PDB file of C-alpha atoms in Angstrom:
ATOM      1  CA  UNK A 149     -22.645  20.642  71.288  1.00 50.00           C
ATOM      2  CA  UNK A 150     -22.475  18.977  74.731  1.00 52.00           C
ATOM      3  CA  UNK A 151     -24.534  16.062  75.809  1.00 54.00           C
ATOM      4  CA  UNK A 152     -27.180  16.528  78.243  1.00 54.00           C
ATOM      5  CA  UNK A 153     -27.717  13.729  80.682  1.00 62.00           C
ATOM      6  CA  UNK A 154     -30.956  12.547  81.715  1.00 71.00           C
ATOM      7  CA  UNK A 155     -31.109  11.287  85.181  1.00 88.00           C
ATOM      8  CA  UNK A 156     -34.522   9.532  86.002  1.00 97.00           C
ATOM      9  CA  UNK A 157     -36.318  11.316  88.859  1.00 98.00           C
ATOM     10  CA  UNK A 158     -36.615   9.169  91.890  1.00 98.00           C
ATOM     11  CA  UNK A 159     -40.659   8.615  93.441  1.00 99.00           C
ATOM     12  CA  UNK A 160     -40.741  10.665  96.297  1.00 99.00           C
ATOM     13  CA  UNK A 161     -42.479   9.540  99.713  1.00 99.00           C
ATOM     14  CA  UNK A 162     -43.665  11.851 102.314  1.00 99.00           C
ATOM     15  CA  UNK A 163     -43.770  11.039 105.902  1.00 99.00           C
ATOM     16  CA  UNK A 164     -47.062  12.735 106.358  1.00 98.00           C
ATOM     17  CA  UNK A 165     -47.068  13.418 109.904  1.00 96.00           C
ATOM     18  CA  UNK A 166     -43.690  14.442 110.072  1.00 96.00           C
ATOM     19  CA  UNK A 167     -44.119  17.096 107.497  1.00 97.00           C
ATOM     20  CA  UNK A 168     -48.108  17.911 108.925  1.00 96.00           C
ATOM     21  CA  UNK A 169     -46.832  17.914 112.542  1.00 93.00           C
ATOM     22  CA  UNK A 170     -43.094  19.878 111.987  1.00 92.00           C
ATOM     23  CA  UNK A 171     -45.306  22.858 110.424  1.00 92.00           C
ATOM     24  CA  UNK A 172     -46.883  23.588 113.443  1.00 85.00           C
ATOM     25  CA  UNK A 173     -43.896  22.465 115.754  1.00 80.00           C
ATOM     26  CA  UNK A 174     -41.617  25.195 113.785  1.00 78.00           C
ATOM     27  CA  UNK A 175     -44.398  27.729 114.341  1.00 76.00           C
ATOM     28  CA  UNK A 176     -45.675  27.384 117.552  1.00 72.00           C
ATOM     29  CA  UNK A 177     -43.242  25.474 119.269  1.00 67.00           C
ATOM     30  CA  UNK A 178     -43.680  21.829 121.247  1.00 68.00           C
ATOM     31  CA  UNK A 179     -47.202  21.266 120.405  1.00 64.00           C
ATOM     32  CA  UNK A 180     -50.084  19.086 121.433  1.00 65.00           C
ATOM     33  CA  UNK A 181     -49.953  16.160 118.586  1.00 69.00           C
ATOM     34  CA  UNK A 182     -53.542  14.713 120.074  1.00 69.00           C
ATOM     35  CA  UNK A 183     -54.715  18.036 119.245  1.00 71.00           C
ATOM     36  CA  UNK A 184     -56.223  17.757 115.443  1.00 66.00           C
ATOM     37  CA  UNK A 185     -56.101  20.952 114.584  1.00 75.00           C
ATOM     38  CA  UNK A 186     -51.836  21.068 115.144  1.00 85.00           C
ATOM     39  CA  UNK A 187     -52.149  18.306 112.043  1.00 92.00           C
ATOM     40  CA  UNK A 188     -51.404  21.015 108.972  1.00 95.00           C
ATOM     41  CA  UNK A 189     -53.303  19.439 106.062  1.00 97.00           C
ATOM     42  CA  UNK A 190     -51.988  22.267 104.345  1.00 97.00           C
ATOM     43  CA  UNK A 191     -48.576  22.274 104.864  1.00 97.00           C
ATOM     44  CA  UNK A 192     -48.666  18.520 103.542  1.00 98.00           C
ATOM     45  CA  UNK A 193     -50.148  19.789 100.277  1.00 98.00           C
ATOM     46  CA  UNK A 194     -47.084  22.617 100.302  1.00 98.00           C
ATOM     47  CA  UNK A 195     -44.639  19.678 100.238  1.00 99.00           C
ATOM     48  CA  UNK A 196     -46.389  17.266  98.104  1.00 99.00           C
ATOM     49  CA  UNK A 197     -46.377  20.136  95.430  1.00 98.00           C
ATOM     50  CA  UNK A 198     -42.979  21.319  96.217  1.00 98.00           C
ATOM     51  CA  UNK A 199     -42.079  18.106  94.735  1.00 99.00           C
ATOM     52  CA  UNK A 200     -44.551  17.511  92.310  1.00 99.00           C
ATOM     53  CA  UNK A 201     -43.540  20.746  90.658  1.00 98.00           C
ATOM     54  CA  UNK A 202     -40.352  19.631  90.277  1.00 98.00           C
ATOM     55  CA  UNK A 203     -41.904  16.428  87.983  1.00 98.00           C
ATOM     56  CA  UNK A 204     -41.361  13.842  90.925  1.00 98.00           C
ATOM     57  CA  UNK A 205     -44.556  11.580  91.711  1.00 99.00           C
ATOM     58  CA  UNK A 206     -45.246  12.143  95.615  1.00 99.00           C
ATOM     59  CA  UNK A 207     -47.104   9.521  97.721  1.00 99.00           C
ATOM     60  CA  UNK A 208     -47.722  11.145 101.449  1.00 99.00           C
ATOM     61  CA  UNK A 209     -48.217   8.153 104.059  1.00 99.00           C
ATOM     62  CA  UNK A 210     -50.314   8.472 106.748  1.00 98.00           C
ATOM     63  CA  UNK A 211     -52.074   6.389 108.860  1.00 96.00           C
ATOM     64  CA  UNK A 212     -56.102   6.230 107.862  1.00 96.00           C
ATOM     65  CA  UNK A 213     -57.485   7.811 110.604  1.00 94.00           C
ATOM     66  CA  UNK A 214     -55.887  11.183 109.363  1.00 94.00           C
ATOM     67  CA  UNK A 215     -57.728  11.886 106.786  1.00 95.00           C
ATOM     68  CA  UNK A 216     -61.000  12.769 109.270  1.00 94.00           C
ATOM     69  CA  UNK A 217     -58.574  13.977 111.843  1.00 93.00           C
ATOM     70  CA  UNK A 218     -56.713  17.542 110.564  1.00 94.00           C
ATOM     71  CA  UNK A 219     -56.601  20.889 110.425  1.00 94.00           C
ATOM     72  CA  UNK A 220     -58.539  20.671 107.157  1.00 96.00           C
ATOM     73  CA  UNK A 221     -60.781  17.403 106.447  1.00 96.00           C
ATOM     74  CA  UNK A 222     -61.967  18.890 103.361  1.00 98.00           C
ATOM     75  CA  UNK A 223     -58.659  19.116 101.488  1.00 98.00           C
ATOM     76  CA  UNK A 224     -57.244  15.402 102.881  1.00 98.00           C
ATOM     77  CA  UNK A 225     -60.164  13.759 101.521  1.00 98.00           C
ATOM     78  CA  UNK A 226     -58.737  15.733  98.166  1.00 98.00           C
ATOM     79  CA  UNK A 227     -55.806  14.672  98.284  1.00 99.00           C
ATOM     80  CA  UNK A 228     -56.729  10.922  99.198  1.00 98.00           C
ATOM     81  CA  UNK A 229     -58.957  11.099  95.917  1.00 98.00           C
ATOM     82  CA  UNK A 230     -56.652  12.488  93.818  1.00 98.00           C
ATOM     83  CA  UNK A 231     -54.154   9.808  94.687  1.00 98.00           C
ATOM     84  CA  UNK A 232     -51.325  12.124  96.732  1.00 98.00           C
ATOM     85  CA  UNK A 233     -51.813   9.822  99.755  1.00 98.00           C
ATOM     86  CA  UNK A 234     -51.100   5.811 100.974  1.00 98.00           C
ATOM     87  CA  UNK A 235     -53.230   4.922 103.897  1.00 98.00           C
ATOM     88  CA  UNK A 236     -52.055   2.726 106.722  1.00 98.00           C
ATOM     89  CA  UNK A 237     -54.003   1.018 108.814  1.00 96.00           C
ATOM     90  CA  UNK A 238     -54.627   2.539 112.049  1.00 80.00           C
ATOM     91  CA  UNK A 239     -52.532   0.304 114.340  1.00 87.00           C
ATOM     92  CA  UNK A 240     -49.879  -0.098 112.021  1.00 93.00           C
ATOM     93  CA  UNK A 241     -46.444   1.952 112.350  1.00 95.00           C
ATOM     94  CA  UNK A 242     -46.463   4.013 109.589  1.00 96.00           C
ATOM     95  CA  UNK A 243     -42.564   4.597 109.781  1.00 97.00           C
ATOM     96  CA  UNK A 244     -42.361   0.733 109.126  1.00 97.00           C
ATOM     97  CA  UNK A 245     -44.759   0.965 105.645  1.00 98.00           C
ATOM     98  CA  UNK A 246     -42.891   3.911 105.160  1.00 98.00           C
ATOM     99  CA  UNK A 247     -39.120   2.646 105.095  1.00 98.00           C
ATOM    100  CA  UNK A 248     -40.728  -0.648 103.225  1.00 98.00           C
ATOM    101  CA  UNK A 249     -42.251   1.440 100.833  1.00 98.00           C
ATOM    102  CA  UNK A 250     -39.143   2.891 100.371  1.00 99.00           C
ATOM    103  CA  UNK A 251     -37.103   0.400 100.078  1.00 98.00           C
ATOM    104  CA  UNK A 252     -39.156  -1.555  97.681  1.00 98.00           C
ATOM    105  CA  UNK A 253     -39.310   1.060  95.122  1.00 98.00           C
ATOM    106  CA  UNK A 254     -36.089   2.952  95.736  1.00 98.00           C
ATOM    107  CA  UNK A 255     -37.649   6.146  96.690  1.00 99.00           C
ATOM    108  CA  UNK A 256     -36.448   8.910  98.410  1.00 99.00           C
ATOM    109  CA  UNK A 257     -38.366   9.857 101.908  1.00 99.00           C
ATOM    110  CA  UNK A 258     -38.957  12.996 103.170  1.00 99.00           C
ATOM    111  CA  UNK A 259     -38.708  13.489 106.365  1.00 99.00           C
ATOM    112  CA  UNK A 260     -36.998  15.049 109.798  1.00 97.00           C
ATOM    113  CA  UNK A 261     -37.062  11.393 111.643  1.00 97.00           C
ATOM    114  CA  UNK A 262     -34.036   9.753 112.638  1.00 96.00           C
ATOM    115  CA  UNK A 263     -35.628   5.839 112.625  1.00 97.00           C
ATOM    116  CA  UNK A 264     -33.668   4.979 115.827  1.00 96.00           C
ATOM    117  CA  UNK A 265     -36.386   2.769 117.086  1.00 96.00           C
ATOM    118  CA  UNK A 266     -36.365   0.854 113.650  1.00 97.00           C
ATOM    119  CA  UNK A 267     -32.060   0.382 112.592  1.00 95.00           C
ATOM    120  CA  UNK A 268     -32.241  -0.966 116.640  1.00 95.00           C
ATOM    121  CA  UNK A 269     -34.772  -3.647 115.741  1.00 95.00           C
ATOM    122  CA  UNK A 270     -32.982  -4.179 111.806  1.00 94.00           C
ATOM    123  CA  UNK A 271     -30.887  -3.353 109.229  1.00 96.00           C
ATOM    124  CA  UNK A 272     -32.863  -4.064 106.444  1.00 96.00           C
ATOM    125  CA  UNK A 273     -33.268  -0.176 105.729  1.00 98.00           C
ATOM    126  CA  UNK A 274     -29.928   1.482 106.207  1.00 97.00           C
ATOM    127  CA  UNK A 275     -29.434   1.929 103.071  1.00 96.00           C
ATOM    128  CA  UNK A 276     -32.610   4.146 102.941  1.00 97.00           C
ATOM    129  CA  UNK A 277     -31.959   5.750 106.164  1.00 98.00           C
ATOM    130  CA  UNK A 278     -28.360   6.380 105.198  1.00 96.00           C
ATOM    131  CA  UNK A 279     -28.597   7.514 101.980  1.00 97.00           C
ATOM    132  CA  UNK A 280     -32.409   8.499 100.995  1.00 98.00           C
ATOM    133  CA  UNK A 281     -33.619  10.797 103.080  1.00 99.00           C
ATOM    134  CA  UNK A 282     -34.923  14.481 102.331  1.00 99.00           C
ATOM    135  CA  UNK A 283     -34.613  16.666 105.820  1.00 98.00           C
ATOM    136  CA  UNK A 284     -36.417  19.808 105.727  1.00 98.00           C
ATOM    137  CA  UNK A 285     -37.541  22.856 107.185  1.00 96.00           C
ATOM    138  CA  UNK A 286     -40.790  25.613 107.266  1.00 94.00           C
ATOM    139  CA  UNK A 287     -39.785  29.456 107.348  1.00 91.00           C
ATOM    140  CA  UNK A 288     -43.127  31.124 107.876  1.00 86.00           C
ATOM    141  CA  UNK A 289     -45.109  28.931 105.520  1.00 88.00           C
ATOM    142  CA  UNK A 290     -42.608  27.585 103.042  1.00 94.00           C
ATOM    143  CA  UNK A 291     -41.254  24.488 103.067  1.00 97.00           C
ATOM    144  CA  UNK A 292     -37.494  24.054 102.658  1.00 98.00           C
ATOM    145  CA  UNK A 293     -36.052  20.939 101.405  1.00 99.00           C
ATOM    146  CA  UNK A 294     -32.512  20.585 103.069  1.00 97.00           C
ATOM    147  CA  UNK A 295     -30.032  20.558 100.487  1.00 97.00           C
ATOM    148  CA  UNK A 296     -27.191  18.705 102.237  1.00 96.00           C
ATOM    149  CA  UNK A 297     -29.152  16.377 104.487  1.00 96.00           C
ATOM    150  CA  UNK A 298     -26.248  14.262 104.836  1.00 97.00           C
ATOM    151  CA  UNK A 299     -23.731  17.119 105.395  1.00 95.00           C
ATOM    152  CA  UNK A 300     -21.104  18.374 102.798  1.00 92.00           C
ATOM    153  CA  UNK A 301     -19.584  15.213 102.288  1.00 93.00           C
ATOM    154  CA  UNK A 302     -22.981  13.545 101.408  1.00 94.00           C
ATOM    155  CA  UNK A 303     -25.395  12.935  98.927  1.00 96.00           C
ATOM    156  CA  UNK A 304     -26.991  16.661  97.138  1.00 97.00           C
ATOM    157  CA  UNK A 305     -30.465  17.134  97.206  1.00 98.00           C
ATOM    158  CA  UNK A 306     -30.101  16.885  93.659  1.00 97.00           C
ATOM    159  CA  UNK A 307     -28.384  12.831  93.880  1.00 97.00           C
ATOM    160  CA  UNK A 308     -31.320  11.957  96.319  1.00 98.00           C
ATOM    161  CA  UNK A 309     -34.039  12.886  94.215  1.00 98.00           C
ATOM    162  CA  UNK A 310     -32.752  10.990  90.526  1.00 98.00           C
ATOM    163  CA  UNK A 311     -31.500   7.332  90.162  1.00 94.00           C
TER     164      UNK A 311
END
């Protein structure tokens, strides 16, 4: 008999309005991000339990004022009670919390941001940004996790999400 190694799954954090925003951007096209409503509640619960389902504890950040502010109030103040989000302060930058978050508990992020602003202000998170990051996609309503987010060469899907 072989062995069978056990890799430890990796926590998984969402960037919330990257994934809530990009549904509606695939779908419709440039869109309106002041508008609420263009805020898919539910395609952030699609990707939280893409992951989840795959045994991986998922922590969506988003800043506070999104949980009143969505397509679907009802099911964000579910997930917030449940535990499936991290709230940021309303003036905070939620990319920043995000890549910290990150960093400080090695987890990979999910998201289709580049974090130019941030790796021209420091290097604390290339690491993360280089190697840690889950790109993605929506066909009709399904999200996609992007298995090669770092090209060919790079780290699987698989290698991001265990240590």
């Amino acid at each position: 008999m072989g062995c069978i190694e056990s890799r430890e799954k990796r926590l998984v954090l969402i960037d919330g309005q990257n994934v809530a925003f990009g549904y509606n951007n695939a779908k419709k096209g440039k869109i309106n991000k002041k508008d609420d409503r263009n805020f898919s509640a539910e395609a952030l619960k699609n990707a939280i339990e893409h992951f989840e389902n795959l045994g991986h504890e998922v922590k969506a950040i988003i800043p506070e004022f999104r949980v009143h502010h969505s397509s679907n109030n009802n099911l964000m103040r579910e997930m917030k009670d449940s535990g499936q989000l991290i709230l940021v302060a309303s003036k905070a930058y939620d990319d920043k919390v995000l890549l910290e978050a990150a960093l400080k508990n090695n987890a990979a992020i999910v998201t289709n941001d580049r974090f130019r602003d941030i790796q021209e202000q420091t290097s604390n998170y290339n690491y993360i940004i280089d190697n840690l990051i889950i790109r993605f996609n929506w066909v009709r309503d399904e999200f996609i996790p992007t298995e090669d987010s770092y090209g060919r060469c790079g780290p699987s899907l698989d290698d991001i999400l265990h240590i």
